[in-house]
Amino acid sequence: MRVSRRNFIVSTSAAAAGATLAAQATSVDAKSNPVFLAQAGAPAPHGFDPQDKALKYDLVIANGEVIDPSQKLRGKRDLGIKHGQIAAVEASIPAARAVQRIDVAGKLVTPGLVDLHTHLVPHLGIGLPADELVPITAVTTAVSAGDAGWQTFGALRHYAIPQARTRIFAFVHIASIGLAGGLAPGEMLNIDYANVDGCAKAVAENPDIALGVKVRITDTVVGQNGLEPLRRAIRAAEMAGKGVPVMCHIGAAPGSLADLLDLLRPGDILTHSFSGAGNNIVQNGQLLAAARAAKQRGVVFDVGHGGGSFDYTICEPAMQQGAVPDTISSDIHAASINTPGYPTLPNVMSKFLNLGMPLEDVVAKATVEPARVIGRVPGLGTLRIGAPADVAIFDLVDGPVEFVDTRNNKRNGTKKLVPALTVKGGRPFGRPPMPLPFTF
């Protein structure tokens, strides 16, 4: 039987994920812990021996302060890159061993950022081109949060993803049209768009890129349908396979927010967790008991800043009462990027840095933690030997800086992450010399 390259990749990644899930099932209580598809095994070098003392690196990123939370690593290091993979993390690599060498002294070096909530699929409603934004986002892996439903998923799969250097995954919208109509019309005003079988089919048939199901639960989006779109999204995820998550958007959700939170399963993702749009997880200064219970049973709390979904007056008490975000994401799209909150991922990370979150934690929540949720690429979100050579380089600016949320609440800070250079698969974005031919 002939096996296509795509089917081989899908089958091998699924097998590795399945083995990990089986191992998890024997060691954790699925009702109290999130079940993530693990990162498809450990990264392995391809076509080179990292122990070879004469190995010539395609690129060396030298003299930076490297932060890799996956290895609890922080310190001055040189990164050696070969065949698009991390080949060395050493105190010093001789310049003679580098075909190309970039000196980043005084800058922070992290894994390429992984943004769990984006709209970086152009020509589908509110999407923007991922690669064009890399200089301001430092994002090398992005997740499309419901831009496509099952009727439009083919456009994302065959047109948008193949044209991007940025690695793109997706949640399939429970609405068959996805966000093709933009933000103004409510895609769930007509419940017939919430086709469970069709959505499950799109997720199940595209396991290499489809992570799960997206649903937006806002009163203006769902109208009289209440929580029924969420119930259908959960059914679609369960039909698509074990451990398939739902990403649930909140903001002025109808009815009791506790009822919504109680529906979410371990591993499901609550995005816009700190929205101040109404019916929030913090009410009268107190974290809802249902929100605390959801966090404890393994619901992933995601930031999803966007243009209207991050409120300091919700986030601060939530964090103080134990609801710290599990993942920091941007919800960047054609409308939100033009708002005062400026939701590029580095800017959103900077807001949490100035809320007192340690730099290592901020980096983890925008690299290895969302990579674990994705669970498709060995070593994603890390700088381990054999991991994809996706690297973000920042200036950590010291000095007075003002941040604003999506409700015009302002906070002053002293530090800000500013992207200086981004490397995807061992190739710097926009920095000569360029490869000939350009095949990346």
Short mmCIF file of C-alpha atoms in Angstrom, two decimals:
data_model
loop_
_atom_site.label_atom_id
_atom_site.label_comp_id
_atom_site.label_asym_id
_atom_site.label_seq_id
_atom_site.Cartn_x
_atom_site.Cartn_y
_atom_site.Cartn_z
CA MET A 1 0.00 0.00 0.00
CA ARG A 2 1.36 3.40 -0.93
CA VAL A 3 1.59 5.89 1.91
CA SER A 4 1.63 9.61 1.16
CA ARG A 5 4.06 11.90 2.95
CA ARG A 6 1.18 13.68 4.67
CA ASN A 7 -0.42 10.43 5.87
CA PHE A 8 2.95 9.20 7.15
CA ILE A 9 3.49 12.39 9.14
CA VAL A 10 -0.05 12.27 10.53
CA SER A 11 0.16 8.60 11.46
CA THR A 12 3.53 8.84 13.18
CA SER A 13 2.62 11.95 15.17
CA ALA A 14 -0.70 10.42 16.16
CA ALA A 15 1.02 7.23 17.29
CA ALA A 16 3.47 9.14 19.44
CA ALA A 17 0.69 11.25 20.92
CA GLY A 18 -1.39 8.15 21.58
CA ALA A 19 1.46 6.46 23.42
CA THR A 20 1.88 9.48 25.64
CA LEU A 21 -1.83 9.67 26.38
CA ALA A 22 -1.81 6.01 27.35
CA ALA A 23 1.07 6.63 29.72
CA GLN A 24 -0.70 9.64 31.22
CA ALA A 25 -3.89 7.70 31.78
CA THR A 26 -2.11 5.35 34.18
CA SER A 27 -0.56 8.10 36.26
CA VAL A 28 -3.06 10.93 36.54
CA ASP A 29 -6.70 11.35 37.31
CA ALA A 30 -8.30 12.67 34.12
CA LYS A 31 -10.97 14.45 36.14
CA SER A 32 -8.47 16.54 38.07
CA ASN A 33 -5.66 17.07 35.55
CA PRO A 34 -5.60 18.39 32.00
CA VAL A 35 -4.85 15.76 29.39
CA PHE A 36 -2.65 17.29 26.71
CA LEU A 37 -1.38 15.57 23.61
CA ALA A 38 2.32 15.46 24.46
CA GLN A 39 4.95 16.89 22.19
CA ALA A 40 5.23 13.88 19.86
CA GLY A 41 8.37 12.56 21.52
CA ALA A 42 11.77 14.10 22.15
CA PRO A 43 13.48 16.24 19.49
CA ALA A 44 16.24 14.47 17.55
CA PRO A 45 19.00 15.92 15.34
CA HIS A 46 18.56 15.31 11.61
CA GLY A 47 21.62 14.73 9.43
CA PHE A 48 24.30 15.87 11.86
CA ASP A 49 26.06 14.75 15.02
CA PRO A 50 25.88 17.44 17.73
CA GLN A 51 28.92 15.80 19.42
CA ASP A 52 31.08 16.39 16.33
CA LYS A 53 33.79 18.84 17.47
CA ALA A 54 34.38 19.95 13.88
CA LEU A 55 30.70 20.53 13.06
CA LYS A 56 30.24 23.71 11.03
CA TYR A 57 27.08 25.54 12.09
CA ASP A 58 24.85 27.23 9.53
CA LEU A 59 24.19 30.00 12.05
CA VAL A 60 25.54 30.94 15.46
CA ILE A 61 23.64 33.39 17.65
CA ALA A 62 26.36 34.62 19.97
CA ASN A 63 26.68 36.34 23.35
CA GLY A 64 22.99 36.61 24.18
CA GLU A 65 21.33 36.04 27.56
CA VAL A 66 19.49 32.82 26.80
CA ILE A 67 16.24 32.05 28.60
CA ASP A 68 14.75 28.60 28.05
CA PRO A 69 12.21 27.76 30.77
CA SER A 70 11.91 24.18 29.49
CA GLN A 71 15.48 23.56 30.67
CA LYS A 72 15.43 26.04 33.56
CA LEU A 73 18.21 27.77 31.68
CA ARG A 74 19.13 31.42 32.00
CA GLY A 75 22.59 32.72 31.26
CA LYS A 76 24.99 33.88 28.60
CA ARG A 77 25.16 31.26 25.86
CA ASP A 78 25.88 30.82 22.17
CA LEU A 79 23.33 28.92 20.07
CA GLY A 80 24.56 26.79 17.19
CA ILE A 81 22.07 25.96 14.45
CA LYS A 82 22.35 23.24 11.81
CA HIS A 83 19.80 22.01 9.27
CA GLY A 84 17.09 24.14 10.82
CA GLN A 85 17.55 22.64 14.28
CA ILE A 86 19.24 23.65 17.51
CA ALA A 87 22.61 21.90 17.39
CA ALA A 88 24.47 23.45 20.34
CA VAL A 89 23.83 25.55 23.43
CA GLU A 90 27.29 26.38 24.75
CA ALA A 91 29.13 29.01 26.75
CA SER A 92 31.11 29.92 23.63
CA ILE A 93 31.29 28.70 20.05
CA PRO A 94 34.39 29.69 18.03
CA ALA A 95 33.60 32.10 15.21
CA ALA A 96 35.40 29.81 12.77
CA ARG A 97 32.69 27.18 13.25
CA ALA A 98 29.94 29.46 11.96
CA VAL A 99 28.92 30.05 8.36
CA GLN A 100 26.88 33.00 9.63
CA ARG A 101 27.31 34.61 13.03
CA ILE A 102 25.05 37.17 14.66
CA ASP A 103 26.28 38.90 17.81
CA VAL A 104 23.38 39.70 20.14
CA ALA A 105 25.32 40.88 23.18
CA GLY A 106 23.09 42.67 25.65
CA LYS A 107 19.90 41.09 24.28
CA LEU A 108 17.56 38.36 25.50
CA VAL A 109 17.34 35.15 23.49
CA THR A 110 14.31 32.90 23.89
CA PRO A 111 12.57 30.17 21.93
CA GLY A 112 10.46 31.59 19.11
CA LEU A 113 7.16 32.75 20.56
CA VAL A 114 4.13 30.45 20.35
CA ASP A 115 0.85 32.38 20.21
CA LEU A 116 -2.13 30.19 21.14
CA HIS A 117 -4.80 32.68 20.07
CA THR A 118 -4.34 34.61 16.83
CA HIS A 119 -6.11 35.48 13.62
CA LEU A 120 -3.14 35.32 11.28
CA VAL A 121 -4.88 33.74 8.32
CA PRO A 122 -5.50 36.49 5.74
CA HIS A 123 -8.63 36.61 3.58
CA LEU A 124 -10.78 34.82 6.17
CA GLY A 125 -12.68 37.59 7.92
CA ILE A 126 -10.40 39.40 10.37
CA GLY A 127 -7.12 37.62 9.57
CA LEU A 128 -3.73 39.25 9.00
CA PRO A 129 -0.63 37.81 7.26
CA ALA A 130 1.52 36.12 9.88
CA ASP A 131 4.90 36.62 8.23
CA GLU A 132 4.39 40.33 7.67
CA LEU A 133 3.93 40.82 11.41
CA VAL A 134 6.96 38.84 12.60
CA PRO A 135 9.13 41.97 13.14
CA ILE A 136 6.68 43.17 15.81
CA THR A 137 5.42 39.82 17.13
CA ALA A 138 8.48 37.49 17.23
CA VAL A 139 5.91 34.71 16.73
CA THR A 140 7.19 31.65 14.89
CA THR A 141 4.19 29.42 15.71
CA ALA A 142 0.62 30.74 15.63
CA VAL A 143 -2.77 29.19 16.25
CA SER A 144 -5.75 30.34 14.23
CA ALA A 145 -8.56 30.66 16.76
CA GLY A 146 -11.58 29.72 14.68
CA ASP A 147 -11.01 31.74 11.52
CA ALA A 148 -12.29 28.74 9.58
CA GLY A 149 -15.26 26.48 10.16
CA TRP A 150 -15.65 23.11 8.50
CA GLN A 151 -17.04 24.68 5.31
CA THR A 152 -14.07 27.03 4.95
CA PHE A 153 -11.29 24.92 6.47
CA GLY A 154 -10.00 23.86 3.07
CA ALA A 155 -9.01 27.46 2.31
CA LEU A 156 -6.91 27.58 5.47
CA ARG A 157 -5.37 24.16 4.84
CA HIS A 158 -4.51 24.55 1.17
CA TYR A 159 -4.03 28.29 0.65
CA ALA A 160 -3.10 30.11 3.86
CA ILE A 161 -0.87 27.62 5.68
CA PRO A 162 1.33 26.58 2.72
CA GLN A 163 2.12 30.21 1.91
CA ALA A 164 3.40 31.11 5.38
CA ARG A 165 6.85 30.56 6.83
CA THR A 166 5.19 30.91 10.21
CA ARG A 167 4.08 27.53 11.56
CA ILE A 168 0.28 27.64 11.79
CA PHE A 169 -2.20 25.40 13.59
CA ALA A 170 -5.92 25.93 14.00
CA PHE A 171 -9.04 25.47 16.07
CA VAL A 172 -12.00 24.72 13.82
CA HIS A 173 -14.96 26.97 14.57
CA ILE A 174 -18.17 25.19 15.53
CA ALA A 175 -19.87 27.65 13.14
CA SER A 176 -19.51 26.20 9.66
CA ILE A 177 -18.65 29.65 8.24
CA GLY A 178 -16.03 30.39 10.90
CA LEU A 179 -15.32 34.11 11.12
CA ALA A 180 -15.73 34.71 7.40
CA GLY A 181 -18.33 37.35 8.19
CA GLY A 182 -16.02 39.33 10.45
CA LEU A 183 -16.75 40.35 14.03
CA ALA A 184 -19.95 42.36 13.61
CA PRO A 185 -22.45 39.60 12.70
CA GLY A 186 -22.98 36.87 15.26
CA GLU A 187 -21.98 33.62 13.58
CA MET A 188 -24.05 31.74 16.19
CA LEU A 189 -27.28 33.72 15.88
CA ASN A 190 -28.37 30.93 13.54
CA ILE A 191 -27.81 27.71 15.48
CA ASP A 192 -27.97 25.71 12.24
CA TYR A 193 -24.43 26.89 11.51
CA ALA A 194 -23.28 24.83 14.53
CA ASN A 195 -22.99 21.54 12.66
CA VAL A 196 -21.51 19.01 15.07
CA ASP A 197 -20.82 16.27 12.52
CA GLY A 198 -19.17 18.62 10.04
CA CYS A 199 -16.94 20.24 12.65
CA ALA A 200 -15.89 16.89 14.09
CA LYS A 201 -15.08 15.65 10.60
CA ALA A 202 -12.81 18.63 9.87
CA VAL A 203 -10.91 18.16 13.15
CA ALA A 204 -10.59 14.39 12.80
CA GLU A 205 -9.45 14.49 9.17
CA ASN A 206 -6.77 17.12 9.81
CA PRO A 207 -5.02 15.95 13.00
CA ASP A 208 -1.68 17.41 11.95
CA ILE A 209 -2.96 21.00 12.10
CA ALA A 210 -6.44 20.99 13.67
CA LEU A 211 -6.09 21.15 17.45
CA GLY A 212 -9.73 21.23 18.48
CA VAL A 213 -12.92 23.27 18.34
CA LYS A 214 -13.46 27.01 18.84
CA VAL A 215 -16.65 28.66 20.03
CA ARG A 216 -17.51 32.26 20.94
CA ILE A 217 -19.96 32.68 23.81
CA THR A 218 -20.95 36.33 23.87
CA ASP A 219 -24.54 37.52 24.06
CA THR A 220 -24.33 39.41 20.75
CA VAL A 221 -22.81 36.37 19.05
CA VAL A 222 -25.16 33.66 20.31
CA GLY A 223 -28.39 35.65 20.72
CA GLN A 224 -31.14 33.43 22.10
CA ASN A 225 -29.06 30.29 21.71
CA GLY A 226 -27.32 30.72 25.06
CA LEU A 227 -24.82 27.96 25.83
CA GLU A 228 -26.04 25.61 23.09
CA PRO A 229 -23.09 26.47 20.78
CA LEU A 230 -20.70 25.47 23.57
CA ARG A 231 -22.54 22.21 24.16
CA ARG A 232 -22.30 21.45 20.45
CA ALA A 233 -18.62 22.39 20.37
CA ILE A 234 -17.94 19.92 23.20
CA ARG A 235 -19.89 17.19 21.38
CA ALA A 236 -17.89 17.83 18.20
CA ALA A 237 -14.61 17.65 20.12
CA GLU A 238 -15.64 14.39 21.76
CA MET A 239 -16.61 12.93 18.40
CA ALA A 240 -13.27 13.98 16.89
CA GLY A 241 -11.24 12.00 19.41
CA LYS A 242 -10.06 11.54 22.96
CA GLY A 243 -8.42 14.57 24.51
CA VAL A 244 -9.50 17.00 21.77
CA PRO A 245 -9.95 20.40 23.45
CA VAL A 246 -12.49 23.17 23.05
CA MET A 247 -11.33 26.78 23.08
CA CYS A 248 -14.18 28.82 24.56
CA HIS A 249 -14.25 32.61 24.14
CA ILE A 250 -16.02 34.56 26.88
CA GLY A 251 -17.05 38.20 27.09
CA ALA A 252 -20.53 39.30 28.19
CA ALA A 253 -21.56 35.65 28.17
CA PRO A 254 -25.30 35.10 28.55
CA GLY A 255 -26.80 33.67 31.71
CA SER A 256 -24.68 32.45 34.60
CA LEU A 257 -20.96 32.32 33.89
CA ALA A 258 -20.75 29.50 36.43
CA ASP A 259 -22.96 27.38 34.17
CA LEU A 260 -20.52 27.95 31.30
CA LEU A 261 -17.44 27.24 33.40
CA ASP A 262 -18.95 24.04 34.76
CA LEU A 263 -19.26 22.67 31.23
CA LEU A 264 -15.54 22.99 30.50
CA ARG A 265 -13.47 19.84 30.78
CA PRO A 266 -9.84 19.31 31.81
CA GLY A 267 -7.69 20.49 28.91
CA ASP A 268 -10.35 22.81 27.49
CA ILE A 269 -9.19 26.39 27.06
CA LEU A 270 -10.93 29.43 28.50
CA THR A 271 -9.73 32.31 26.35
CA HIS A 272 -10.24 36.00 27.20
CA SER A 273 -10.07 34.81 30.81
CA PHE A 274 -9.53 38.37 32.06
CA SER A 275 -12.07 40.07 29.85
CA GLY A 276 -13.90 43.01 31.32
CA ALA A 277 -16.64 42.88 28.71
CA GLY A 278 -19.22 41.77 31.28
CA ASN A 279 -20.10 38.61 33.23
CA ASN A 280 -16.47 38.22 34.28
CA ILE A 281 -14.62 35.56 36.30
CA VAL A 282 -14.15 38.22 39.01
CA GLN A 283 -17.36 39.72 40.40
CA ASN A 284 -17.49 42.20 43.27
CA GLY A 285 -13.76 41.77 43.66
CA GLN A 286 -13.98 38.01 44.18
CA LEU A 287 -12.95 35.17 41.90
CA LEU A 288 -15.97 33.05 41.08
CA ALA A 289 -15.98 29.70 42.84
CA ALA A 290 -16.72 28.08 39.47
CA ALA A 291 -13.64 29.73 37.96
CA ARG A 292 -11.47 28.48 40.81
CA ALA A 293 -12.90 24.98 40.39
CA ALA A 294 -12.31 25.08 36.62
CA LYS A 295 -8.69 26.10 37.15
CA GLN A 296 -8.18 23.34 39.71
CA ARG A 297 -9.56 20.61 37.45
CA GLY A 298 -7.25 21.59 34.60
CA VAL A 299 -9.09 24.08 32.41
CA VAL A 300 -6.41 26.17 30.68
CA PHE A 301 -6.73 29.88 31.41
CA ASP A 302 -5.56 31.79 28.33
CA VAL A 303 -5.16 35.56 28.07
CA GLY A 304 -6.37 36.33 24.51
CA HIS A 305 -5.85 40.09 24.98
CA GLY A 306 -7.35 41.30 21.69
CA GLY A 307 -9.01 44.65 21.22
CA GLY A 308 -11.64 44.25 23.93
CA SER A 309 -10.76 41.30 26.14
CA PHE A 310 -8.19 42.27 28.76
CA ASP A 311 -9.06 44.27 31.86
CA TYR A 312 -6.51 45.03 34.58
CA THR A 313 -9.31 45.31 37.16
CA ILE A 314 -10.26 41.69 36.44
CA CYS A 315 -6.77 40.29 35.90
CA GLU A 316 -5.15 41.69 39.04
CA PRO A 317 -7.61 40.28 41.60
CA ALA A 318 -7.89 37.02 39.64
CA MET A 319 -4.12 36.51 39.81
CA GLN A 320 -4.01 37.48 43.47
CA GLN A 321 -6.67 34.85 44.18
CA GLY A 322 -4.95 32.04 42.31
CA ALA A 323 -6.17 32.36 38.73
CA VAL A 324 -2.81 32.98 37.10
CA PRO A 325 -2.87 32.55 33.30
CA ASP A 326 -1.55 29.26 31.97
CA THR A 327 -0.82 30.73 28.55
CA ILE A 328 -0.27 34.30 27.38
CA SER A 329 -1.69 34.98 23.93
CA SER A 330 -2.43 38.04 21.83
CA ASP A 331 -5.71 37.61 19.90
CA ILE A 332 -4.11 39.77 17.25
CA HIS A 333 -6.28 40.55 14.22
CA ALA A 334 -7.12 43.30 11.77
CA ALA A 335 -9.23 45.20 14.31
CA SER A 336 -7.34 44.60 17.55
CA ILE A 337 -3.92 45.60 16.21
CA ASN A 338 -5.22 49.14 15.75
CA THR A 339 -6.45 49.54 19.35
CA PRO A 340 -4.57 51.37 22.14
CA GLY A 341 -3.93 48.09 23.98
CA TYR A 342 -1.66 47.10 21.06
CA PRO A 343 -1.90 43.31 21.44
CA THR A 344 1.33 42.12 19.91
CA LEU A 345 2.47 39.14 21.95
CA PRO A 346 5.65 40.84 23.26
CA ASN A 347 3.56 43.81 24.43
CA VAL A 348 1.07 41.53 26.19
CA MET A 349 3.97 39.65 27.79
CA SER A 350 5.39 42.99 28.96
CA LYS A 351 2.12 43.77 30.74
CA PHE A 352 2.45 40.60 32.82
CA LEU A 353 6.12 41.26 33.44
CA ASN A 354 5.13 44.59 34.95
CA LEU A 355 2.39 42.94 37.00
CA GLY A 356 5.18 41.17 38.86
CA MET A 357 5.33 37.87 36.99
CA PRO A 358 8.96 36.63 36.77
CA LEU A 359 10.52 36.91 33.33
CA GLU A 360 11.07 33.15 33.12
CA ASP A 361 7.37 32.53 33.77
CA VAL A 362 6.32 35.13 31.21
CA VAL A 363 8.53 33.47 28.59
CA ALA A 364 7.27 29.99 29.50
CA LYS A 365 3.64 31.03 29.08
CA ALA A 366 4.38 32.25 25.54
CA THR A 367 6.64 29.37 24.48
CA VAL A 368 6.75 25.92 26.07
CA GLU A 369 3.32 26.05 27.76
CA PRO A 370 1.28 26.79 24.60
CA ALA A 371 3.56 24.34 22.76
CA ARG A 372 2.40 21.63 25.15
CA VAL A 373 -1.21 22.45 24.33
CA ILE A 374 -0.42 22.19 20.61
CA GLY A 375 1.39 18.89 21.10
CA ARG A 376 2.40 18.28 17.49
CA VAL A 377 6.10 19.21 17.13
CA PRO A 378 8.97 17.63 19.08
CA GLY A 379 10.81 20.31 21.02
CA LEU A 380 8.51 23.16 20.05
CA GLY A 381 8.85 26.13 22.39
CA THR A 382 12.29 25.02 23.59
CA LEU A 383 15.96 25.43 22.73
CA ARG A 384 16.84 21.79 23.30
CA ILE A 385 19.27 20.01 20.99
CA GLY A 386 17.28 18.83 17.98
CA ALA A 387 14.41 21.27 18.54
CA PRO A 388 13.26 23.49 15.68
CA ALA A 389 15.66 26.42 15.38
CA ASP A 390 12.97 28.98 16.16
CA VAL A 391 14.52 31.82 18.14
CA ALA A 392 13.27 35.21 19.33
CA ILE A 393 15.74 37.96 20.21
CA PHE A 394 14.63 40.94 22.30
CA ASP A 395 15.80 44.17 23.78
CA LEU A 396 14.61 44.35 27.38
CA VAL A 397 14.05 48.07 27.65
CA ASP A 398 14.49 49.62 31.08
CA GLY A 399 12.73 52.88 31.74
CA PRO A 400 9.31 54.39 32.35
CA VAL A 401 6.62 52.82 30.17
CA GLU A 402 2.84 53.07 30.25
CA PHE A 403 0.48 50.24 29.36
CA VAL A 404 -3.25 50.39 28.69
CA ASP A 405 -5.81 47.59 28.73
CA THR A 406 -8.93 47.31 26.60
CA ARG A 407 -11.02 49.33 29.07
CA ASN A 408 -8.62 52.29 29.08
CA ASN A 409 -7.18 51.39 32.49
CA LYS A 410 -3.54 52.41 32.58
CA ARG A 411 -0.59 50.97 34.45
CA ASN A 412 2.97 52.25 34.66
CA GLY A 413 5.92 49.93 34.30
CA THR A 414 9.69 49.86 34.07
CA LYS A 415 10.39 47.08 31.55
CA LYS A 416 9.28 46.26 28.04
CA LEU A 417 10.15 43.48 25.62
CA VAL A 418 10.94 44.83 22.15
CA PRO A 419 11.63 42.34 19.33
CA ALA A 420 15.04 42.79 17.71
CA LEU A 421 15.26 39.74 15.41
CA THR A 422 13.33 36.51 14.84
CA VAL A 423 14.68 33.25 13.44
CA LYS A 424 12.41 30.52 12.04
CA GLY A 425 13.86 27.14 11.15
CA GLY A 426 17.38 28.55 11.34
CA ARG A 427 16.72 31.44 8.95
CA PRO A 428 16.50 35.03 10.25
CA PHE A 429 13.51 37.00 9.02
CA GLY A 430 14.59 39.87 6.79
CA ARG A 431 18.32 39.70 7.46
CA PRO A 432 20.87 39.14 4.67
CA PRO A 433 22.60 37.12 3.45
CA MET A 434 19.54 35.42 2.01
CA PRO A 435 19.68 31.78 0.92
CA LEU A 436 19.80 31.05 -2.78
CA PRO A 437 17.41 29.61 -3.76
CA PHE A 438 15.06 30.88 -1.08
CA THR A 439 13.33 27.67 -0.06
CA PHE A 440 12.17 28.57 3.42
#
